[in-house]
Amino acid sequence: MFRLLDPLSVLGSLNAAQVRAVRAFGAKTVEDLVRIYPRRYDDYSNTVSIRQAPVGEGVTLRVKIQKIQKQPGFRKRISIIRAVVEDVDGSGGTGDRDRRAVGTLRVIWFNQPWLLDELKPGREIFLSGVISQHPKFGKQMGNPLWEDPETAIAGGRIAPVYPLTGNIAQKTMRELMAQVVDGLGEVEDPLPNGTFPLSLKEAIRLVHRPATPEEAEQGRERLAFEEFVIYRLAIGSVRQEVDEAGAPVVEFDEAFAKKFVAALPFPLTPHQKRAAWDALQNMGQRRPMRRLLQGDVGSGKTVVAAMLLAMAYRSNQSGVLLAPTELLAQQHAATVRRFLEIGSAPVLLLTSAKKILWEGGEETVMKLSEARDRIASGRIIVVGTHALLERGMLPPDTALSIADEQHRFGVSQRETLAVGTRPDGKVPHLLSMTATPIPRSLALTLYGDLEISSIRVKPAGRKPIATRVLMGEDREKAYAVVRKEVAAGRRAYVVCPLIDTSDTLGVSSVTDESKRLASGPLKGLRIGMLHGKLSNADKEGVMKTFAEGLLDVLVATTVVEVGVDVPEATVMLIEGADRFGLAQLHQLRGRVGRSDHASSCFLLTDTDDPLAQSRLAVLTKTNDGFVIAEEDLKRRGTGNLTGTQQSGRTLFRAARFTDIALMTQARDAAAKMLERDPHLASMPVLAAKVEEMRKSDHGE
């Protein structure tokens, strides 16, 4: 019998395919393995005869191999195995023993030549898959799953479909998971008795070995609830600690605030004023501020952040701003410097590649040791990336910490900005910013520890982005707009999806599309490429070249989702738009429309699926990110929570966007646990998982 914390060596001798699977997922313990949950299920519980089998539905057949042979492939390196199978009982399910009534079926497998050694004529097997109607060969089953009836895991069952990496076969994962789940002994449940009706051990069994779809969902809900509880306890325990420590008071200087606002090159919107005022009131208290500022791309969150940083400096203290990428950090540094000119506040840009100080009208390129010394002297505004989080790189008098695109950072990374950074033991106020609006129901349950400010109105002069969905040859309409805008001195983005699972950095999709555009629809234009394989320096160089107008078109992956502002960029083309979520499409669209020029976004797709078309149509009807976020929540019932990555692994594996009731239940349960046992001393297993959550980082 296995225990969750046992090393995988307890499983005994694994075959070569199973060893590859374990290594591919980085699993070291039994728990690592069982926490790899199915992404969906194939229903093969419908076991029928060949004659009864419907076309287009998943079924399981118990058959006998009548004949099997290899045929030449229609391409090099492609092998084809064709077989004819018949019902085992020889009756076609009718009870008629007449040989003429036997149900037979053609089966085809691609690139599995070893099947000739496994499937000899006369062997009985389970076949699970979907029967199709071929115009030439009639009914047939393509690439079905096959199993021995004596050891079948998927045949005749609800079969889990696991996420795969490399060349790992689904059958290998199912066999491995079945071995682990069936051999699981006592499981120490992190949740106290009575917290949830289902135990952890039972939930694991139901998720990996369900008898019905309903059982699979019951198991998933129990695991999702546990994830929510651990997350809420992590942020709740941090909230307790910071409240006990107290915060430095940032006095509100009304005269300076009026002077700051009057010096801005544009008037603040009512939403910006309200967001700034609410935060300034929080910062004047000894209870540490924990506020989330959300607003669309281009809504003006940075000026609010700059005003708060200026007030911290005005109170003779320091402020820091953390950005997820070097490009964004450099952009923030430039913007903050412009807004802080009135207060003459020194600004230090700190990334792994650059350390630049602007102080007293001078720009100084610094070494790391010099930057560290200047930070240690205090009363400074520091803008940077993860380099900020290294020990000793935060000012000792930090009064305000700001995390931009907060969902891209782990729990520990956000809290490093706010906990234990001051010698006096006080913790800075914390403002988290996001350009991905969070639906109210999610915000109240998942981020219930934060006070929330929203900027829903963009600054004056910003025009709505005209958005259209184009299919097939209609792409030429988009290319015509690109050529017209470039002729007028403006620029365009072309965003490509990942074209296959192995191209995780988007290199091939961007390269192929750039070549196609350069030799065809956009021939003669200056086209650049931006993708995940480029170094930070190269990314910066490409974006700078594009921003300065030395490139007309930038073909990129979603790395441009968070990037440098280019007001002259007025056209966005998104290839394979149906592959993206609504929120991400809206975020990408926000790369244009950042000036008073009319801007366009074209959602390019080759699918005529009504659901996909309906989803894309949402963006043609509104530019309001909050409306889009709510619509995205309604439509993504089976999608996992996104934007919450920790060390390259998903923070929420079982949870979904629509688990609002579970979130609420978990929030209340976590609050009661902390009230009864603030340090979770009576729940050591749960406390360990909470601590792991608090230490988690995001490896971006």
XYZ file of C-alpha atoms in Angstrom:
700
model
C 0.000 0.000 0.000
C 1.230 3.500 -0.837
C 1.132 6.762 1.103
C 1.051 10.209 -0.461
C 4.489 11.240 0.782
C 6.143 8.013 -0.316
C 8.796 8.347 -3.038
C 7.805 6.846 -6.366
C 10.287 4.056 -5.805
C 7.548 2.332 -3.736
C 5.687 1.630 -6.965
C 8.183 -1.064 -7.802
C 9.591 -1.571 -11.247
C 8.015 0.780 -13.783
C 8.299 0.059 -17.474
C 10.299 2.402 -19.679
C 7.233 4.379 -20.835
C 6.082 4.928 -17.248
C 9.536 6.098 -16.187
C 9.483 8.652 -19.030
C 6.052 9.848 -17.896
C 7.216 10.332 -14.310
C 10.300 12.242 -15.417
C 8.337 14.387 -17.864
C 6.063 15.657 -15.099
C 8.862 16.048 -12.567
C 6.981 13.830 -10.107
C 8.965 12.634 -7.101
C 6.292 11.401 -4.703
C 3.019 9.513 -4.935
C 1.196 12.770 -4.200
C 2.955 14.542 -7.084
C 1.496 11.900 -9.356
C -2.093 11.794 -8.090
C -2.218 15.612 -8.170
C -1.938 15.436 -11.986
C -5.658 15.618 -12.649
C -7.498 14.660 -15.856
C -8.312 17.592 -18.096
C -11.447 15.839 -19.335
C -13.046 12.379 -19.660
C -13.954 10.130 -22.573
C -17.140 8.185 -21.997
C -16.473 4.609 -23.110
C -19.001 3.150 -20.670
C -21.397 2.460 -23.520
C -20.365 -1.115 -24.448
C -22.274 -2.286 -27.526
C -22.010 -4.649 -30.456
C -20.726 -3.454 -33.813
C -24.196 -3.520 -35.322
C -25.596 -1.438 -32.446
C -22.752 1.091 -32.421
C -23.887 4.614 -33.419
C -21.800 6.834 -35.696
C -20.153 9.857 -34.103
C -20.382 8.770 -30.462
C -17.791 7.323 -28.109
C -18.332 3.588 -27.626
C -16.537 0.458 -26.461
C -16.677 -2.731 -28.530
C -15.632 -6.224 -27.434
C -14.256 -7.723 -30.628
C -12.019 -10.394 -32.126
C -9.275 -9.608 -34.640
C -10.335 -11.162 -37.959
C -7.340 -9.964 -39.968
C -4.651 -7.296 -39.623
C -1.952 -6.044 -41.990
C 0.429 -3.193 -42.676
C -0.088 -0.965 -45.704
C 2.231 1.579 -47.346
C 1.807 5.091 -45.993
C 0.721 7.960 -48.205
C 3.693 9.939 -46.882
C 7.188 9.008 -45.859
C 7.580 8.010 -42.207
C 3.869 7.275 -41.882
C 2.853 3.675 -41.383
C -0.717 2.409 -41.639
C -2.120 -0.639 -39.880
C -5.512 -1.827 -41.112
C -7.605 -4.474 -39.417
C -11.030 -6.033 -39.679
C -12.689 -7.003 -36.402
C -15.873 -8.876 -35.580
C -18.191 -9.156 -32.592
C -16.942 -11.694 -30.064
C -20.240 -13.530 -29.676
C -20.571 -13.967 -33.450
C -24.103 -12.656 -33.381
C -23.761 -8.939 -33.903
C -25.717 -8.523 -30.698
C -28.932 -9.943 -32.189
C -28.853 -13.461 -30.785
C -28.801 -14.865 -34.355
C -25.963 -17.406 -34.678
C -26.058 -17.231 -38.439
C -22.571 -16.331 -39.614
C -24.004 -13.792 -42.044
C -25.258 -11.710 -39.086
C -21.807 -11.219 -37.543
C -21.006 -7.509 -37.110
C -17.680 -6.530 -38.662
C -15.801 -3.239 -38.678
C -12.740 -1.779 -40.370
C -10.126 -0.265 -38.004
C -7.119 1.873 -38.886
C -4.086 2.898 -36.836
C -1.360 5.345 -37.846
C 2.315 5.064 -36.863
C 1.869 2.076 -34.550
C 3.715 -0.723 -36.410
C 4.220 -2.724 -33.205
C 0.516 -3.588 -33.268
C 1.309 -6.359 -35.764
C 3.149 -8.161 -32.950
C 0.438 -7.455 -30.350
C -2.804 -8.008 -32.225
C -2.798 -11.415 -33.873
C -5.882 -12.796 -35.665
C -8.186 -14.465 -33.158
C -7.229 -12.243 -30.195
C -10.111 -10.715 -28.237
C -9.761 -7.034 -27.266
C -11.703 -3.959 -26.211
C -11.783 -1.138 -28.789
C -12.773 2.316 -27.498
C -13.270 5.281 -29.787
C -15.652 6.982 -32.195
C -17.035 5.270 -35.298
C -17.052 7.400 -38.447
C -18.667 6.910 -41.843
C -16.008 6.837 -44.565
C -17.311 7.569 -48.119
C -15.260 4.707 -49.591
C -14.783 2.162 -46.792
C -18.068 2.672 -44.938
C -18.055 2.476 -41.131
C -14.630 2.480 -39.535
C -12.847 3.424 -36.339
C -9.672 5.497 -36.520
C -6.842 5.235 -33.984
C -9.004 3.662 -31.283
C -7.745 2.792 -27.833
C -7.300 -0.970 -27.502
C -7.040 -2.995 -24.283
C -7.071 -6.574 -23.098
C -10.513 -7.256 -21.541
C -8.848 -8.832 -18.490
C -6.805 -5.722 -17.653
C -8.861 -2.936 -19.277
C -8.658 0.486 -17.642
C -10.599 2.646 -20.111
C -12.745 0.173 -22.045
C -16.286 0.067 -20.740
C -15.556 2.938 -18.335
C -15.402 6.699 -17.955
C -11.811 7.151 -19.138
C -9.695 10.039 -17.790
C -7.762 12.102 -20.338
C -4.553 13.445 -18.791
C -2.394 16.367 -19.921
C 0.607 14.884 -21.698
C 4.147 16.024 -22.398
C 6.584 14.748 -25.000
C 5.794 11.317 -26.430
C 3.948 9.974 -23.395
C 0.920 7.908 -24.436
C -2.493 8.379 -22.821
C -2.634 4.644 -22.200
C 0.637 4.821 -20.240
C -0.695 7.562 -17.983
C -3.949 5.709 -17.357
C -2.152 2.508 -16.429
C 0.252 4.341 -14.140
C -2.508 6.304 -12.391
C -4.636 3.185 -11.954
C -1.703 1.395 -10.332
C -1.165 4.266 -7.897
C -4.810 4.931 -7.028
C -5.681 1.258 -6.578
C -2.681 0.793 -4.272
C -3.255 3.906 -2.171
C -3.435 3.178 1.547
C -4.391 5.537 4.369
C -4.401 9.189 3.307
C -3.810 11.943 5.844
C -6.460 14.515 4.983
C -5.307 18.134 5.410
C -8.868 19.306 6.051
C -10.356 18.814 9.529
C -13.163 16.270 9.869
C -16.517 17.641 8.827
C -15.094 20.458 6.679
C -16.262 18.763 3.479
C -18.513 15.707 3.011
C -15.942 13.856 0.891
C -12.516 12.703 2.124
C -9.335 13.384 0.183
C -8.766 9.679 -0.526
C -12.262 9.243 -1.908
C -11.906 12.408 -4.012
C -8.660 11.099 -5.534
C -10.375 7.813 -6.420
C -13.399 9.530 -7.954
C -11.285 11.868 -10.069
C -8.988 9.175 -11.451
C -11.311 6.134 -11.477
C -14.895 7.424 -11.744
C -17.806 5.128 -12.528
C -19.902 8.033 -13.821
C -19.334 11.656 -14.907
C -21.159 12.724 -11.749
C -18.590 10.930 -9.582
C -15.738 12.650 -11.421
C -17.314 16.042 -10.753
C -17.850 15.242 -7.060
C -14.176 14.392 -6.703
C -13.081 17.516 -8.573
C -15.205 19.764 -6.364
C -13.629 18.324 -3.212
C -10.124 18.952 -4.596
C -11.066 22.448 -5.770
C -12.467 23.255 -2.333
C -9.168 22.196 -0.733
C -7.224 24.445 -3.133
C -9.412 27.411 -2.266
C -9.103 26.781 1.481
C -5.292 26.604 1.309
C -5.129 29.784 -0.776
C -7.462 31.664 1.558
C -5.511 30.498 4.602
C -2.254 31.626 2.991
C -3.435 35.145 2.282
C -5.462 35.244 5.504
C -2.477 34.345 7.669
C -0.387 37.010 5.935
C -3.138 39.523 6.577
C -3.080 38.635 10.265
C 0.690 39.073 10.451
C 0.762 42.441 8.716
C -2.117 43.747 10.809
C -0.241 42.780 13.981
C 2.925 44.503 12.734
C 1.237 47.752 11.686
C 2.258 50.101 8.890
C 4.155 53.401 8.581
C 1.812 56.351 8.340
C 1.927 58.374 5.115
C 0.533 61.807 5.939
C -1.712 63.352 3.292
C -0.269 66.633 1.987
C -3.264 68.372 0.412
C -1.295 71.285 -1.022
C 1.195 68.953 -2.710
C -1.621 66.743 -4.036
C -3.277 69.735 -5.709
C 0.055 70.855 -7.147
C 0.751 67.336 -8.456
C -2.636 67.065 -10.175
C -2.403 70.565 -11.663
C 0.971 69.740 -13.234
C -0.320 66.646 -15.059
C -0.605 66.943 -18.852
C -4.230 65.773 -18.656
C -7.116 66.001 -16.182
C -7.750 63.004 -13.937
C -11.006 61.120 -14.507
C -13.456 60.822 -11.594
C -12.517 57.120 -11.252
C -8.810 57.958 -11.033
C -9.490 60.588 -8.388
C -11.594 58.188 -6.336
C -9.015 55.397 -6.572
C -6.203 57.739 -5.494
C -8.242 59.217 -2.628
C -9.281 55.815 -1.265
C -5.659 54.632 -1.288
C -4.347 57.830 0.280
C -6.866 57.459 3.107
C -5.669 53.871 3.678
C -2.029 54.983 3.700
C -2.776 57.495 6.430
C -3.707 54.654 8.791
C -1.536 52.330 10.890
C -3.344 49.272 9.498
C -1.443 48.197 6.359
C -3.336 48.907 3.150
C -4.115 45.880 0.995
C -5.846 47.296 -2.083
C -6.412 45.996 -5.616
C -6.560 48.603 -8.384
C -8.083 47.181 -11.536
C -8.688 48.850 -14.857
C -8.369 48.223 -18.574
C -5.120 48.669 -20.462
C -4.762 52.414 -20.986
C -7.209 53.378 -18.221
C -4.588 55.392 -16.333
C -3.578 53.204 -13.388
C 0.069 54.300 -13.589
C -0.670 57.946 -12.835
C -2.555 56.871 -9.707
C 0.438 54.758 -8.693
C 2.790 57.696 -9.355
C 0.707 59.985 -7.162
C 0.826 57.506 -4.278
C 4.594 57.042 -4.700
C 5.036 60.825 -4.718
C 3.088 61.083 -1.455
C 5.275 58.389 0.135
C 8.381 60.343 -0.907
C 6.793 63.548 0.344
C 6.450 61.919 3.775
C 10.255 61.353 3.786
C 9.935 57.649 2.992
C 10.480 55.343 0.003
C 8.211 53.599 -2.469
C 8.768 50.643 -4.810
C 6.992 49.450 -7.954
C 7.372 45.844 -9.136
C 6.700 44.945 -12.797
C 6.606 41.411 -14.271
C 8.971 42.091 -17.199
C 12.012 44.264 -17.872
C 10.222 46.026 -20.720
C 7.346 47.031 -18.493
C 9.697 48.062 -15.671
C 11.555 50.402 -18.041
C 8.290 51.856 -19.282
C 7.050 52.425 -15.722
C 10.341 54.068 -14.762
C 10.044 56.527 -17.654
C 6.386 57.265 -16.867
C 6.935 57.660 -13.125
C 9.909 59.966 -13.721
C 7.735 62.185 -15.914
C 4.954 62.365 -13.352
C 7.344 62.883 -10.405
C 9.256 65.789 -11.912
C 7.214 68.189 -9.807
C 8.459 66.570 -6.597
C 12.036 66.071 -7.828
C 11.950 62.531 -6.427
C 14.936 60.317 -7.273
C 13.982 57.257 -9.354
C 16.066 54.079 -9.605
C 15.438 51.476 -12.327
C 16.571 48.078 -11.062
C 16.441 44.981 -13.279
C 18.849 42.108 -13.830
C 20.296 43.967 -16.831
C 20.053 47.647 -15.844
C 20.644 49.783 -12.782
C 20.032 53.446 -13.637
C 19.513 56.314 -11.174
C 17.911 59.629 -12.049
C 18.603 62.102 -9.247
C 19.329 65.823 -9.061
C 18.866 66.224 -12.798
C 21.518 63.623 -13.595
C 21.374 60.094 -15.014
C 23.833 57.598 -13.543
C 24.424 54.046 -14.720
C 25.288 52.073 -11.592
C 26.865 48.807 -10.566
C 24.836 46.477 -8.379
C 26.813 47.417 -5.278
C 26.288 51.120 -5.960
C 22.549 50.617 -6.464
C 22.405 48.648 -3.218
C 24.147 51.468 -1.320
C 21.792 54.117 -2.732
C 18.757 52.004 -1.828
C 20.085 51.514 1.703
C 20.219 55.297 2.223
C 16.433 55.502 1.762
C 13.965 58.130 0.545
C 13.883 56.956 -3.060
C 11.456 55.551 -5.630
C 12.618 52.158 -6.944
C 11.091 50.589 -10.073
C 12.132 47.082 -11.016
C 11.471 43.416 -11.668
C 12.159 40.301 -9.605
C 15.600 41.715 -8.846
C 13.800 43.928 -6.325
C 12.894 40.884 -4.280
C 16.448 39.854 -3.544
C 17.564 40.346 0.047
C 18.766 43.854 0.704
C 17.324 45.385 -2.459
C 14.307 47.075 -0.860
C 14.698 50.449 0.899
C 14.640 50.162 4.713
C 12.084 52.969 4.875
C 9.667 51.553 2.291
C 6.211 52.942 3.014
C 4.436 51.824 -0.150
C 4.884 48.758 -2.369
C 3.091 48.442 -5.710
C 2.853 45.216 -7.735
C 1.748 45.695 -11.332
C -0.005 42.801 -13.094
C -0.247 41.277 -9.597
C -1.674 37.958 -10.825
C 1.689 37.184 -12.459
C 3.446 36.969 -9.120
C 3.381 34.287 -6.465
C 2.094 34.767 -2.938
C 5.612 35.037 -1.532
C 6.759 37.487 -4.201
C 3.925 39.896 -3.499
C 4.399 39.631 0.233
C 8.186 40.031 0.080
C 7.340 43.569 -0.961
C 5.354 44.045 2.204
C 6.624 41.842 5.019
C 9.831 42.131 7.010
C 11.449 44.830 4.887
C 11.743 47.565 7.537
C 14.101 47.535 10.517
C 11.339 48.945 12.728
C 9.203 45.842 12.078
C 6.427 47.754 10.346
C 5.175 46.557 6.960
C 4.578 48.800 3.947
C 1.196 49.512 2.438
C 0.566 47.326 -0.624
C -1.248 48.238 -3.837
C -1.781 45.478 -6.408
C -2.664 46.536 -9.951
C -4.138 44.508 -12.789
C -5.194 45.337 -16.334
C -7.314 42.183 -16.444
C -10.580 43.169 -14.766
C -11.833 40.561 -12.328
C -15.574 39.791 -12.245
C -17.116 41.049 -9.019
C -18.175 37.574 -7.898
C -14.591 36.325 -8.269
C -13.097 39.399 -6.644
C -15.286 39.141 -3.546
C -14.561 35.450 -3.017
C -11.032 34.859 -4.294
C -9.579 38.266 -3.410
C -11.870 39.002 -0.493
C -8.934 40.103 1.685
C -8.333 43.102 -0.598
C -10.211 46.354 -0.848
C -10.946 47.009 -4.507
C -10.757 50.164 -6.634
C -11.852 50.122 -10.262
C -11.114 52.543 -13.098
C -13.825 51.961 -15.667
C -13.569 55.179 -17.687
C -10.535 55.810 -19.889
C -8.885 59.251 -20.133
C -10.396 61.763 -22.534
C -9.322 61.458 -26.158
C -9.152 57.659 -26.272
C -11.349 56.334 -29.059
C -13.060 52.926 -29.017
C -11.185 50.249 -30.947
C -13.204 49.058 -33.938
C -13.187 45.255 -33.785
C -14.151 42.813 -36.567
C -14.096 39.047 -36.999
C -12.721 37.946 -40.394
C -12.547 34.467 -41.930
C -10.603 32.945 -44.809
C -9.974 35.263 -47.739
C -11.538 38.165 -45.836
C -8.091 38.565 -44.232
C -7.206 40.752 -47.216
C -9.465 43.447 -45.731
C -7.283 43.518 -42.620
C -4.069 43.619 -44.653
C -5.464 46.543 -46.651
C -6.018 48.484 -43.419
C -2.448 47.679 -42.303
C -1.010 48.998 -45.571
C -3.160 52.150 -45.328
C -2.123 52.868 -41.731
C 1.570 52.258 -42.450
C 1.348 54.668 -45.387
C 0.019 57.247 -42.913
C 3.055 56.752 -40.667
C 1.481 54.367 -38.191
C 2.203 50.741 -37.177
C 0.577 47.331 -36.733
C 0.838 44.200 -34.593
C 0.217 40.662 -35.821
C -0.199 38.171 -32.950
C 0.218 34.434 -33.585
C -0.963 31.554 -31.407
C 1.255 28.592 -30.586
C 0.857 26.259 -33.551
C 1.734 23.045 -31.732
C 2.369 21.866 -28.187
C 6.110 21.515 -28.716
C 6.511 25.112 -29.900
C 6.035 26.510 -26.397
C 7.886 29.727 -27.214
C 6.013 30.455 -30.434
C 9.150 30.556 -32.585
C 7.845 28.549 -35.530
C 4.467 30.282 -35.690
C 6.024 33.756 -35.681
C 8.759 32.790 -38.153
C 6.346 31.148 -40.582
C 3.855 34.014 -40.445
C 6.571 36.651 -40.896
C 7.846 34.906 -44.027
C 4.328 34.533 -45.410
C 3.449 38.191 -44.852
C 6.781 39.469 -46.157
C 6.459 37.532 -49.420
C 2.722 38.061 -49.831
C 0.068 40.330 -48.294
C 2.499 42.814 -46.667
C 5.380 42.607 -49.133
C 7.554 45.710 -49.033
C 6.790 46.596 -45.409
C 9.417 46.419 -42.679
C 8.468 43.396 -40.557
C 10.017 42.408 -37.223
C 9.606 39.333 -35.009
C 9.139 38.966 -31.256
C 8.824 35.617 -29.476
C 9.717 33.807 -26.271
C 13.072 32.461 -27.417
C 14.641 35.906 -27.705
C 16.780 37.140 -24.822
C 15.536 40.056 -22.752
C 18.045 42.319 -24.473
C 16.859 41.225 -27.918
C 13.202 41.665 -26.925
C 13.995 45.153 -25.712
C 15.831 45.918 -28.939
C 12.962 44.737 -31.140
C 10.368 46.701 -29.151
C 12.545 49.809 -29.187
C 13.009 49.527 -32.953
C 9.249 49.145 -33.397
C 8.456 52.030 -31.038
C 10.898 54.318 -32.877
C 9.238 53.585 -36.210
C 12.053 51.574 -37.781
C 9.610 48.672 -38.186
C 6.144 48.899 -39.715
C 4.736 45.581 -38.511
C 5.609 43.489 -35.462
C 4.736 39.780 -35.708
C 4.714 38.354 -32.193
C 3.343 35.835 -29.750
C 1.448 36.957 -26.671
C 4.679 38.358 -25.192
C 3.320 41.709 -26.404
C 0.357 41.329 -24.042
C 2.347 43.287 -21.474
C 4.689 45.610 -23.325
C 5.868 49.103 -24.136
C 3.270 51.684 -25.135
C 3.453 52.552 -28.824
C 0.862 55.299 -29.484
C 1.517 55.064 -33.234
C 0.379 51.409 -33.296
C -3.193 51.513 -34.544
C -3.880 48.048 -35.988
C -3.935 44.680 -34.234
C -4.357 41.414 -36.144
C -4.832 38.289 -34.024
C -4.408 35.037 -35.959
C -6.306 31.978 -34.683
C -8.352 34.247 -32.428
C -10.637 31.350 -31.508
C -7.701 29.788 -29.594
C -7.559 32.644 -27.076
C -9.775 33.471 -24.114
C -11.890 36.629 -24.225
C -9.898 38.333 -21.478
C -6.600 37.683 -23.266
C -8.001 38.890 -26.593
C -9.119 42.081 -24.880
C -5.698 42.485 -23.277
C -3.995 42.054 -26.649
C -6.409 44.484 -28.266
C -5.349 47.037 -25.659
C -1.908 47.302 -27.307
C -3.557 49.664 -29.823
C -5.943 52.552 -29.251
C -3.440 54.324 -26.982
C -3.663 57.714 -28.700
C -6.255 59.922 -30.378
C -5.839 57.991 -33.666
C -8.677 55.697 -34.727
C -7.614 52.077 -34.148
C -8.735 48.679 -35.403
C -8.526 45.099 -34.185
C -9.136 42.147 -36.510
C -9.898 38.729 -35.041
C -8.812 36.256 -37.728
C -10.130 32.706 -37.634
C -10.716 29.716 -39.874
C -13.477 28.166 -37.815
C -17.154 28.617 -38.540
C -18.176 26.903 -35.306
C -21.233 28.831 -34.010
C -20.014 28.825 -30.388
C -16.589 30.158 -31.335
C -18.122 32.816 -33.581
C -20.543 33.834 -30.840
C -17.704 34.165 -28.341
C -15.594 36.326 -30.648
C -18.610 38.489 -31.413
C -18.572 39.680 -27.785
C -15.466 41.750 -28.513
C -17.087 43.378 -31.532
C -19.868 44.713 -29.314
C -17.950 46.236 -26.398
C -14.592 47.709 -25.393
C -15.429 47.470 -21.688
C -13.067 44.979 -20.040
C -15.380 44.552 -17.062
C -18.270 43.494 -19.288
C -15.945 41.144 -21.159
C -14.648 39.660 -17.888
C -18.171 38.846 -16.755
C -19.000 37.312 -20.145
C -15.788 35.282 -20.037
C -16.792 33.944 -16.627
C -20.180 32.824 -17.961
C -18.690 31.052 -20.963
C -15.691 29.314 -19.392
C -17.565 26.786 -17.302
C -15.021 24.048 -17.963
C -11.922 26.206 -17.969
C -9.403 26.188 -15.149
C -8.529 29.360 -13.306
C -5.779 31.151 -15.217
C -3.242 33.804 -14.481
C -2.269 32.198 -11.190
C 1.036 30.532 -11.859
C 3.543 29.520 -9.232
C 7.037 28.332 -10.160
C 5.798 27.267 -13.558
C 3.073 25.105 -12.028
C -0.586 25.913 -11.797
C -1.757 27.227 -8.460
C -5.309 25.985 -9.033
C -5.387 22.599 -10.743
C -8.889 21.386 -9.998
C -10.659 24.730 -9.517
C -12.682 26.498 -12.202
C -13.888 30.006 -12.879
C -17.457 29.082 -12.127
C -16.811 27.557 -8.692
C -18.167 30.673 -6.984
C -20.175 28.711 -4.410
C -17.106 26.611 -3.558
C -14.988 29.753 -3.243
C -17.491 31.280 -0.850
C -17.710 28.080 1.178
C -13.911 27.827 1.341
C -13.547 31.484 2.309
C -15.906 31.040 5.251
C -14.264 27.762 6.300
C -10.795 29.312 6.218
C -11.937 32.314 8.259
C -13.318 30.017 10.984
C -10.096 27.969 11.063
C -7.962 31.090 11.535
C -10.328 32.398 14.177
C -10.092 29.141 16.185
C -6.397 28.465 15.536
C -4.525 31.477 14.084
C -1.296 29.507 13.588
C -2.986 26.239 12.481
C -1.043 24.425 15.209
C -3.718 21.739 15.512
C -3.671 21.098 11.749
C -0.015 20.367 10.873
C -0.682 18.801 7.449
C -2.808 21.752 6.395
C -0.302 24.209 7.902
C 2.482 22.667 5.806
C 0.491 23.129 2.609
C -0.323 26.715 3.536
C 3.351 27.417 4.160
C 4.200 25.870 0.788
C 1.648 28.173 -0.816
C 3.130 31.206 0.930
C 6.610 30.341 -0.315
C 5.470 29.797 -3.881
C 6.952 31.918 -6.628
C 6.167 32.522 -10.261
C 8.921 31.499 -12.620
C 8.122 33.947 -15.403
